[in-house]
Amino acid sequence: MRADAAALPGIRLMDPAVIAPTFDQLQQVRGFYSFASVLDVDRYEVDGQETDAVVAVRELDVTGLQDRSWNNMRTVYTHGHGMVASYGNRRQPGGEPEWLVRDVPPIGKLPEHQARIYFGEQHSEYSIVGAPAGTPPVELDTPGGGEGGGERRNTYSGEGGVPIGSWFNRLLYATRMADVNILLSGRVNESSKIIYNRTPRERVQAAAPWLTVDSNLYPAVVEGRIVWVADAYTTSNNYPNSHRVSLDQAISDTQTARTAGTVQPETRVNYIRNSVKAVVDAYDGTVTLYAWDESDPILQTWQKAYPDTVRPRSEISPALLEHLRYPDDLFKVQREVLGRYHVTDPMAWFQQNDLWVIPNDPVTPNNQRENPYLLSIKWPGDNQAHFSQTTVFVPRGRNNLAAFMAVNADTASPEYGRMRILRMSDSHQVDGPNQTFNAMVTDEQVALRLRPYLNQGAAQVVYGNLLTLPLGGGLLYAQPIYTQKAAGQGSYPALTFVTVRFGERVGIGETLQQALDQVFGGDAGASTGESEGEEGTPPAQGATPGAPDGTRPADNPAAVRALTEANAAFAEAQRALQSGDLGQYQRKVEEARAAMQRAQTALGG
């Protein structure tokens, strides 16, 4: 365990599929800004160390405007502003993310960059920008920071957009957009440009319609600019002697279900290669295509048909390379095919008695398959952790774990793309994600800590992603648990607990360190940056977590008394929460925590 402990700080506790409302409530700033419904995961070097980060950009959302006049919609509210990023494995004392960069204008630990977002995933409307030199700016730039603390305005000066200063161009675009205001408005002048086709996906598809764009694009700060990074594929359905899959079905999982409009078209393919990495500048919309797999014959053919559209791989800058990664959709297709083609015995393959499938996500009620997770893991035998795409398999028709798979997703690593599998033993059952989730939520300690939030009180529990990591010769499951006000405005998930499971032992704490120390009966040898424990030894097999000598609460009167007091305090806290007395609720929760600590001490923990 201690040999693998260096990987523990990389466990991502901020779930990008859960904390989007938290970003909205704490970083939206104004109603005309918004973030994606599912955030992205990237990595940055901060204070000399590479850290996983949850990232998003503050995009323009015109549906939040109060005054929806033509001038406002088309010439004033033209762009979003700023990257927002948080540490993937840290939280503030109240459970909120610890920010890497925040606010408008952006402040934080990321490099200075052009923060204006004219091209983004939510920019579906056209805007008219630009003005003659010396003309007062009309575009809203930031809600504050201007003279007297008011709004600050700006005039677009980028290369993007089509000039519509001439009467003829205005007529053409008034016809195309079916909008006579382009002809009549005084806001349109000789220096005006019209910006449209503003989502990164449609810009890449327009630049190279022969490519299939990955369903998940993500923002990154690269060389002083915010850019959108997209993986693009060459595909075919006619490759000889190859297995066909439905592309949209292969990538369908919890992530695509949560993110409307990102599914792939109904296309069957038997050849797919990540041949191109595409970059779209968020300020001027410039699309740059880089050949990633230069040996791909289909890419070579397209390059002959459209010369100079794709740059050589050697032109990818080191700064950009740090943010490229293994593509999501390709990994999903590969795990789909591997579910059958991992078999090496011909009879087992024909009889299909050793099929693997992707388990349903245990924390969602709609039976969607679990999506892969991006996080830094340390593979058994490796010297350091690597940024990876990870997934698990279960046998068809069963819920026990069949295999854990990860691919090195760090493009700067010489082992980028190396795919490895840990296959579970056939001699005894290892619990899969759904069985593990059930074991966690029904554990006595976990149930006791979550009880105040599970009985229709003013706050409710939101379960985060259940992560699987190879650790200490086994598999460690880790899951963040958030709490959120059940109803009303201003509600957002805050990280409150972390649960872990190793073997049959379950632990819960306010920090990852506390949960690990419960499971391992002392210091697990990890330094998570949250708290420091003292050296201890793992509990004996079958021992109660937190009791290194194997004693049970029923054998210890002091522990029984403390647990009874904790239960009573939690019950009183629940009643106070239901009645709206938050002061009494806080006091009773603290009493319960103190009683739990007394119980642990009585048990020798």
XYZ file of C-alpha atoms in Angstrom:
605
model
C 0.000 0.000 0.000
C 2.738 2.448 0.921
C 4.525 1.774 -2.359
C 1.453 2.948 -4.264
C 0.509 5.793 -1.921
C 2.042 8.474 -4.147
C -0.855 8.007 -6.578
C -3.541 8.750 -3.983
C -3.403 12.565 -4.172
C -4.374 12.228 -7.851
C -7.798 10.759 -7.037
C -10.206 13.230 -8.579
C -12.904 14.129 -6.059
C -14.537 16.872 -8.122
C -16.973 15.141 -10.471
C -17.351 17.188 -13.699
C -20.831 15.717 -14.212
C -22.015 16.891 -10.772
C -20.430 20.266 -10.023
C -21.605 22.233 -13.073
C -24.351 23.857 -10.905
C -21.613 24.762 -8.405
C -19.682 26.549 -11.152
C -22.906 28.282 -12.185
C -23.780 29.497 -8.694
C -20.272 30.588 -7.687
C -18.785 31.756 -10.997
C -21.654 32.639 -13.334
C -21.437 36.324 -12.262
C -24.393 37.391 -14.456
C -27.458 35.631 -15.841
C -26.259 36.033 -19.428
C -23.270 33.744 -18.758
C -23.401 29.976 -18.360
C -21.248 26.853 -18.242
C -21.609 23.499 -19.937
C -23.913 20.970 -18.250
C -20.962 18.566 -17.961
C -17.545 20.102 -17.312
C -14.220 18.872 -18.682
C -11.073 17.378 -17.186
C -7.604 18.602 -18.138
C -4.207 18.940 -16.486
C -1.971 21.905 -15.722
C 1.387 22.415 -14.116
C 0.796 24.419 -10.934
C 3.579 25.328 -8.504
C 5.910 22.925 -10.272
C 3.550 19.934 -10.105
C 1.130 18.570 -12.673
C -2.401 18.472 -11.338
C -5.702 17.223 -12.730
C -8.189 20.072 -13.091
C -11.893 20.479 -13.791
C -12.280 23.215 -16.411
C -14.981 25.224 -18.174
C -15.357 28.533 -19.984
C -17.871 31.222 -19.096
C -19.883 31.322 -22.294
C -22.538 33.766 -23.442
C -26.135 32.618 -22.919
C -28.537 35.071 -24.527
C -31.547 33.240 -23.059
C -30.624 34.874 -19.758
C -31.007 38.427 -21.085
C -33.787 40.605 -19.700
C -33.761 43.088 -22.585
C -33.866 41.007 -25.775
C -33.829 43.908 -28.215
C -32.040 43.414 -31.545
C -29.213 45.779 -30.562
C -28.584 43.875 -27.341
C -28.864 40.425 -28.876
C -26.669 41.132 -31.910
C -24.261 43.950 -31.073
C -23.924 44.327 -27.278
C -23.900 40.823 -25.830
C -21.487 39.238 -28.262
C -19.133 37.066 -26.225
C -18.411 35.199 -23.028
C -15.473 35.883 -20.760
C -12.929 33.729 -19.017
C -11.749 30.253 -18.208
C -12.786 28.838 -14.827
C -10.819 25.918 -13.383
C -10.617 24.101 -10.058
C -8.291 21.514 -8.588
C -9.628 18.043 -9.232
C -8.664 16.756 -5.789
C -9.144 19.726 -3.455
C -12.050 21.489 -1.839
C -12.617 24.538 0.303
C -13.772 24.114 3.937
C -17.419 24.454 2.889
C -17.122 21.787 0.191
C -16.805 24.219 -2.720
C -14.072 23.650 -5.326
C -10.680 25.210 -4.726
C -10.173 27.474 -7.707
C -7.196 27.514 -10.023
C -8.637 30.464 -11.924
C -11.877 32.330 -11.264
C -13.860 35.604 -11.547
C -14.155 38.273 -14.238
C -11.543 39.340 -15.288
C -9.868 35.994 -14.517
C -7.473 35.732 -11.581
C -5.592 32.652 -10.448
C -2.650 30.394 -11.149
C -3.081 29.767 -14.864
C -0.950 31.810 -17.305
C -2.291 35.157 -18.508
C -4.407 34.744 -21.627
C -6.922 36.337 -23.958
C -10.104 35.725 -21.971
C -12.832 36.726 -24.449
C -14.919 33.836 -25.806
C -16.447 34.599 -29.219
C -16.568 30.961 -30.323
C -17.931 28.305 -27.979
C -20.217 25.309 -27.627
C -23.217 27.440 -26.634
C -22.740 30.222 -29.204
C -25.518 29.380 -31.635
C -26.562 32.931 -32.595
C -24.756 35.320 -34.912
C -23.261 38.619 -33.720
C -22.198 41.817 -35.461
C -18.925 43.246 -34.195
C -16.318 45.846 -35.120
C -16.381 49.652 -35.394
C -14.289 52.453 -36.947
C -11.257 53.657 -34.971
C -12.180 56.210 -32.329
C -15.789 55.064 -32.072
C -16.978 54.372 -28.504
C -17.197 50.609 -27.954
C -20.664 49.059 -27.589
C -19.873 45.383 -26.868
C -20.258 44.444 -23.207
C -16.892 43.058 -22.141
C -17.177 42.588 -18.363
C -19.973 43.434 -15.894
C -17.456 45.335 -13.746
C -14.035 46.893 -14.079
C -15.156 49.958 -15.998
C -15.204 53.600 -14.972
C -16.791 54.007 -11.560
C -16.959 50.245 -11.137
C -19.557 49.864 -13.876
C -19.575 47.826 -17.056
C -16.528 47.690 -19.281
C -17.019 47.675 -23.034
C -14.828 46.538 -25.885
C -14.598 46.445 -29.674
C -13.679 43.169 -31.373
C -10.299 43.295 -33.094
C -9.762 39.653 -34.077
C -9.385 38.095 -37.503
C -12.652 36.200 -37.332
C -15.881 37.201 -39.025
C -16.954 38.296 -42.513
C -16.898 42.021 -43.405
C -20.370 43.421 -44.085
C -19.461 47.081 -44.433
C -20.601 47.245 -48.067
C -24.272 47.567 -48.964
C -24.093 44.456 -51.160
C -22.708 42.242 -48.347
C -25.298 43.586 -45.948
C -28.020 42.688 -48.414
C -26.639 39.183 -48.868
C -26.455 38.504 -45.141
C -29.825 40.123 -44.435
C -31.211 37.581 -46.909
C -29.243 34.661 -45.514
C -30.123 35.398 -41.887
C -33.679 36.475 -42.768
C -33.112 39.627 -40.737
C -33.874 43.040 -42.265
C -32.245 44.780 -39.273
C -28.851 44.048 -40.820
C -29.841 46.546 -43.531
C -31.610 49.062 -41.335
C -29.679 49.231 -38.071
C -27.274 52.097 -37.448
C -25.082 49.697 -35.469
C -23.912 48.172 -38.750
C -21.122 50.341 -40.187
C -18.291 50.249 -42.714
C -16.047 48.338 -40.278
C -18.615 45.774 -39.161
C -18.148 42.015 -39.344
C -20.687 39.260 -38.900
C -19.666 36.231 -36.831
C -21.583 32.995 -37.318
C -20.942 29.217 -37.373
C -19.576 29.763 -33.914
C -19.491 26.338 -32.284
C -16.082 24.616 -32.481
C -17.617 21.397 -33.804
C -19.269 22.963 -36.822
C -16.139 24.946 -37.623
C -13.986 21.792 -37.694
C -16.581 19.951 -39.756
C -16.762 22.864 -42.203
C -12.976 22.963 -42.539
C -12.678 19.187 -43.054
C -16.041 17.542 -43.798
C -14.235 14.259 -44.444
C -13.412 13.950 -40.736
C -15.632 12.674 -37.928
C -15.305 14.913 -34.862
C -15.222 13.425 -31.357
C -18.337 14.000 -29.253
C -16.343 15.667 -26.449
C -14.477 18.912 -27.128
C -12.701 20.665 -24.263
C -11.148 24.102 -23.630
C -7.509 24.728 -22.729
C -5.222 27.700 -22.155
C -2.369 27.403 -24.650
C 0.260 30.087 -25.295
C -1.869 32.947 -24.031
C -5.075 31.887 -25.813
C -8.164 29.887 -24.895
C -8.597 27.197 -27.525
C -11.021 24.343 -28.070
C -9.345 20.975 -28.629
C -11.097 18.331 -30.716
C -10.069 14.831 -31.712
C -11.002 13.944 -35.278
C -11.155 10.574 -36.988
C -10.877 9.040 -40.410
C -13.456 6.265 -40.644
C -14.659 3.626 -43.069
C -17.263 0.885 -43.177
C -15.498 -1.099 -45.917
C -12.247 -2.282 -44.377
C -11.784 -5.991 -45.234
C -12.302 -8.679 -42.593
C -13.168 -6.265 -39.798
C -15.912 -6.157 -37.185
C -18.540 -3.432 -37.652
C -19.970 -1.385 -34.804
C -22.571 1.346 -34.605
C -20.623 4.483 -33.707
C -23.452 6.190 -31.850
C -24.295 3.059 -29.849
C -20.648 2.382 -28.999
C -20.192 5.814 -27.427
C -23.598 5.908 -25.727
C -23.222 6.133 -21.948
C -23.949 8.388 -19.002
C -21.815 11.214 -20.381
C -23.564 11.423 -23.758
C -26.959 11.112 -22.057
C -26.160 14.150 -19.906
C -24.810 16.213 -22.779
C -27.522 16.649 -25.371
C -26.436 17.165 -28.958
C -23.038 15.469 -28.686
C -23.937 11.988 -29.886
C -22.427 10.729 -33.096
C -24.637 10.147 -36.164
C -26.077 6.692 -36.843
C -22.993 5.395 -38.624
C -21.562 1.899 -38.817
C -17.780 1.717 -38.974
C -15.166 -1.007 -39.025
C -12.171 1.326 -39.297
C -11.483 4.339 -37.104
C -8.228 6.145 -36.441
C -7.495 9.311 -34.508
C -5.664 10.814 -37.471
C -6.113 14.514 -36.710
C -6.003 16.797 -33.676
C -8.003 19.986 -34.284
C -7.713 23.312 -32.443
C -10.234 26.169 -32.623
C -9.268 29.580 -31.265
C -12.016 30.851 -28.941
C -11.347 34.506 -29.863
C -11.058 34.563 -33.636
C -12.392 31.129 -34.591
C -9.258 30.035 -36.444
C -9.270 26.283 -37.123
C -5.904 24.498 -37.161
C -5.650 20.823 -38.093
C -2.610 18.743 -37.158
C -1.834 15.297 -38.541
C -1.593 13.045 -35.508
C -1.400 9.644 -37.193
C 0.645 10.480 -40.260
C 0.842 6.822 -41.319
C -2.936 6.589 -41.844
C -3.482 5.867 -45.564
C -6.947 7.434 -45.578
C -5.560 10.668 -44.153
C -2.773 10.605 -46.737
C -5.363 10.274 -49.503
C -7.451 13.172 -48.230
C -4.329 15.313 -47.943
C -3.683 14.712 -51.634
C -7.212 15.838 -52.438
C -7.027 18.866 -50.096
C -3.353 19.854 -49.863
C -2.173 22.231 -47.141
C -5.301 21.800 -45.012
C -3.556 19.632 -42.406
C -0.299 20.648 -40.799
C 2.401 18.073 -39.994
C 2.596 16.651 -36.501
C 5.991 18.260 -35.972
C 4.311 21.695 -35.830
C 2.422 20.862 -32.629
C 3.943 23.093 -29.966
C 5.060 21.638 -26.613
C 2.494 23.855 -24.876
C -0.336 22.370 -26.945
C 1.006 18.831 -26.601
C 0.595 19.096 -22.821
C -3.186 19.380 -23.277
C -3.767 16.761 -25.952
C -4.991 13.377 -24.732
C -6.313 10.004 -25.759
C -9.677 10.514 -27.518
C -12.908 9.642 -25.728
C -14.923 8.124 -28.569
C -12.051 5.977 -29.830
C -11.568 4.532 -26.344
C -15.281 3.754 -26.106
C -15.262 1.969 -29.458
C -12.193 -0.019 -28.456
C -13.711 -1.159 -25.162
C -16.889 -2.131 -27.025
C -14.955 -4.374 -29.422
C -12.717 -5.732 -26.669
C -15.752 -7.041 -24.809
C -15.730 -9.987 -27.203
C -12.308 -9.938 -28.796
C -10.312 -10.295 -25.574
C -10.917 -14.038 -25.877
C -7.999 -16.170 -27.100
C -9.704 -19.595 -26.997
C -11.492 -20.205 -30.355
C -14.239 -22.341 -28.801
C -14.928 -19.779 -26.064
C -15.124 -17.086 -28.735
C -17.644 -18.988 -30.886
C -19.736 -20.041 -27.905
C -19.646 -16.468 -26.526
C -19.408 -17.723 -22.950
C -16.785 -15.172 -21.890
C -18.270 -11.870 -23.012
C -17.541 -8.660 -21.161
C -19.921 -5.696 -21.070
C -19.804 -2.181 -19.691
C -21.725 -1.980 -16.374
C -24.509 0.498 -15.840
C -23.521 3.597 -13.909
C -24.424 2.810 -10.282
C -25.235 6.422 -9.366
C -27.727 7.178 -12.163
C -31.277 5.778 -12.274
C -31.708 5.552 -16.065
C -29.623 2.419 -16.756
C -27.022 4.257 -18.816
C -23.623 2.628 -19.213
C -20.793 3.936 -17.066
C -18.590 6.364 -18.978
C -14.776 6.170 -18.901
C -13.010 8.327 -16.334
C -10.004 10.562 -16.847
C -7.675 10.578 -13.869
C -4.058 10.010 -12.920
C -3.385 6.409 -11.858
C -0.308 4.408 -11.018
C -0.292 1.062 -12.759
C 1.108 -1.878 -10.751
C 4.861 -1.995 -11.262
C 5.136 1.560 -12.609
C 7.244 4.160 -10.854
C 4.840 7.060 -11.279
C 1.229 7.905 -11.996
C 0.048 8.705 -15.540
C -2.930 10.653 -16.833
C -5.201 7.880 -18.115
C -8.590 6.921 -19.509
C -10.013 4.127 -17.355
C -12.971 1.757 -17.565
C -14.204 -1.523 -16.082
C -15.954 -4.615 -17.454
C -18.400 -7.082 -15.940
C -19.375 -10.492 -17.361
C -22.499 -10.426 -19.497
C -25.531 -10.951 -17.274
C -23.520 -10.517 -14.071
C -22.461 -7.652 -11.809
C -19.127 -8.905 -10.507
C -15.959 -7.354 -11.877
C -14.353 -9.040 -14.894
C -11.527 -6.607 -15.714
C -10.125 -3.135 -15.231
C -8.659 -1.376 -18.261
C -6.669 1.833 -18.680
C -4.903 3.542 -21.532
C -2.080 6.041 -21.099
C -3.731 9.303 -22.193
C -0.696 11.578 -21.747
C 0.467 12.544 -25.237
C 3.812 13.721 -23.852
C 4.550 10.240 -22.501
C 6.558 7.752 -24.609
C 3.937 5.158 -23.610
C 0.995 7.212 -24.873
C -1.718 4.901 -26.160
C -0.484 1.808 -24.319
C -3.562 -0.130 -23.248
C -3.381 -2.502 -20.283
C -5.875 -4.781 -18.568
C -6.091 -6.279 -15.092
C -8.209 -9.397 -15.413
C -9.926 -10.613 -12.258
C -9.378 -14.118 -10.967
C -11.814 -16.807 -12.132
C -11.506 -18.640 -8.797
C -13.298 -16.082 -6.625
C -15.673 -13.188 -7.190
C -14.593 -9.562 -7.053
C -17.410 -7.049 -6.635
C -18.200 -4.783 -9.573
C -19.222 -1.096 -9.405
C -22.919 -1.678 -8.644
C -22.177 -4.241 -5.944
C -19.530 -1.966 -4.460
C -21.873 1.024 -4.463
C -24.471 -1.067 -2.656
C -21.883 -2.178 -0.085
C -20.853 1.423 0.490
C -24.293 2.974 0.985
C -25.473 0.125 3.220
C -22.362 0.179 5.405
C -23.269 1.070 8.992
C -20.839 3.970 9.253
C -21.810 5.409 5.882
C -25.534 5.084 6.581
C -25.083 6.817 9.931
C -23.196 9.756 8.421
C -25.672 10.160 5.550
C -28.822 9.680 7.609
C -29.546 13.407 8.116
C -29.634 13.885 4.342
C -31.677 10.826 3.347
C -34.933 11.394 5.211
C -36.525 14.127 3.094
C -34.860 16.953 4.952
C -33.884 20.389 3.679
C -30.679 18.943 2.201
C -30.149 15.904 0.011
C -27.306 13.624 -1.044
C -25.775 13.683 -4.543
C -23.460 10.778 -5.311
C -20.415 11.476 -7.446
C -18.517 9.218 -9.834
C -17.406 5.863 -8.421
C -13.733 5.670 -9.376
C -11.737 2.440 -9.599
C -7.972 2.459 -9.086
C -5.379 -0.324 -8.919
C -3.693 0.084 -5.556
C -1.771 -1.968 -3.018
C -2.135 -5.232 -4.910
C -5.900 -4.806 -5.230
C -8.539 -2.383 -6.434
C -9.547 0.691 -4.479
C -12.967 2.252 -5.046
C -13.345 5.940 -4.196
C -16.478 8.050 -4.401
C -17.171 11.693 -3.517
C -20.525 12.448 -1.908
C -22.044 15.906 -2.195
C -24.884 17.523 -0.295
C -27.260 20.057 -1.754
C -30.225 22.068 -0.541
C -33.296 20.136 -1.615
C -35.204 23.054 -3.122
C -35.088 26.761 -3.787
C -32.779 29.159 -5.554
C -29.036 29.220 -4.987
C -28.765 25.475 -4.500
C -25.592 23.703 -5.591
C -23.697 20.499 -4.698
C -20.894 20.834 -2.131
C -18.394 18.041 -1.453
C -19.167 16.799 2.052
C -17.914 13.226 2.355
C -15.572 10.791 0.645
C -16.176 7.044 0.790
C -13.635 4.376 -0.121
C -13.688 0.589 -0.271
C -10.749 -1.794 -0.365
C -11.610 -5.477 -0.252
C -14.505 -5.790 2.186
C -13.600 -2.704 4.199
C -15.488 0.574 3.778
C -14.513 3.977 5.148
C -16.130 7.405 5.116
C -14.698 10.765 6.095
C -14.855 14.429 5.356
C -11.568 14.012 3.509
C -10.014 11.255 1.457
C -7.336 10.848 4.141
C -9.925 10.229 6.853
C -11.723 7.614 4.752
C -8.467 5.831 3.901
C -7.341 5.819 7.517
C -10.621 4.141 8.501
C -10.199 1.446 5.880
C -6.584 0.713 6.751
C -6.927 1.172 10.497
C -4.408 3.995 10.728
C -2.181 5.827 8.296
C -2.470 4.359 4.794
C 0.883 5.885 3.945
C -0.691 8.515 1.739
C -0.311 12.264 1.902
C -3.431 13.713 0.290
C -2.801 17.310 1.287
C -5.848 17.270 3.554
C -4.640 15.853 6.859
C -1.762 13.845 8.199
C -2.173 10.638 10.185
C 0.232 8.654 12.321
C 1.713 5.378 11.323
C -0.488 2.364 11.946
C -1.036 -1.173 10.810
C -3.880 -2.538 8.712
C -6.690 -4.190 10.656
C -6.919 -7.949 10.812
C -9.131 -9.654 8.240
C -12.749 -9.255 9.256
C -12.013 -6.463 11.710
C -14.337 -3.507 12.051
C -12.936 -0.488 10.151
C -11.320 1.847 12.613
C -10.640 -0.970 15.101
C -7.089 -2.283 14.510
C -7.394 -5.022 17.134
C -10.483 -6.509 15.533
C -12.871 -5.662 18.400
C -16.503 -5.014 17.574
C -18.630 -2.167 18.999
C -20.888 -4.662 20.781
C -17.890 -5.854 22.794
C -17.087 -2.361 24.034
C -19.661 -0.601 26.293
C -18.016 2.805 25.853
C -18.210 2.475 22.081
C -21.865 1.381 22.256
C -22.721 4.358 24.449
C -20.936 6.792 22.125
C -22.628 5.351 19.027
C -26.022 5.618 20.723
C -25.325 9.268 21.544
C -24.240 9.895 17.959
C -27.419 8.315 16.613
C -29.578 10.438 18.922
C -27.712 13.601 17.961
C -28.120 12.841 14.251
C -31.851 12.299 14.780
C -32.184 15.655 16.570
C -30.154 17.302 13.812
C -32.565 15.878 11.240
C -35.573 17.266 13.099
C -33.892 20.675 13.329
C -33.126 20.589 9.596
C -36.741 19.792 8.748
C -37.949 22.663 10.931
C -35.476 25.101 9.371
C -33.423 25.671 12.548
C -29.965 25.629 10.944
C -28.191 26.751 14.125
C -29.543 23.813 16.116
C -28.840 21.528 13.170
C -25.167 22.553 13.135
C -24.821 22.097 16.892
C -26.311 18.604 16.822
C -24.168 17.558 13.864
C -21.072 18.641 15.811
C -22.280 16.678 18.847
C -22.759 13.606 16.651
C -19.290 13.962 15.164
C -17.754 14.256 18.623
C -19.617 11.116 19.708
C -18.398 9.245 16.631
C -14.851 10.263 17.508
C -15.314 8.973 21.068
C -16.578 5.672 19.659
C -13.559 5.359 17.418
C -11.228 6.141 20.306
C -12.943 3.541 22.464
C -12.386 0.979 19.725
C -8.690 1.797 19.638
C -8.791 3.801 16.372
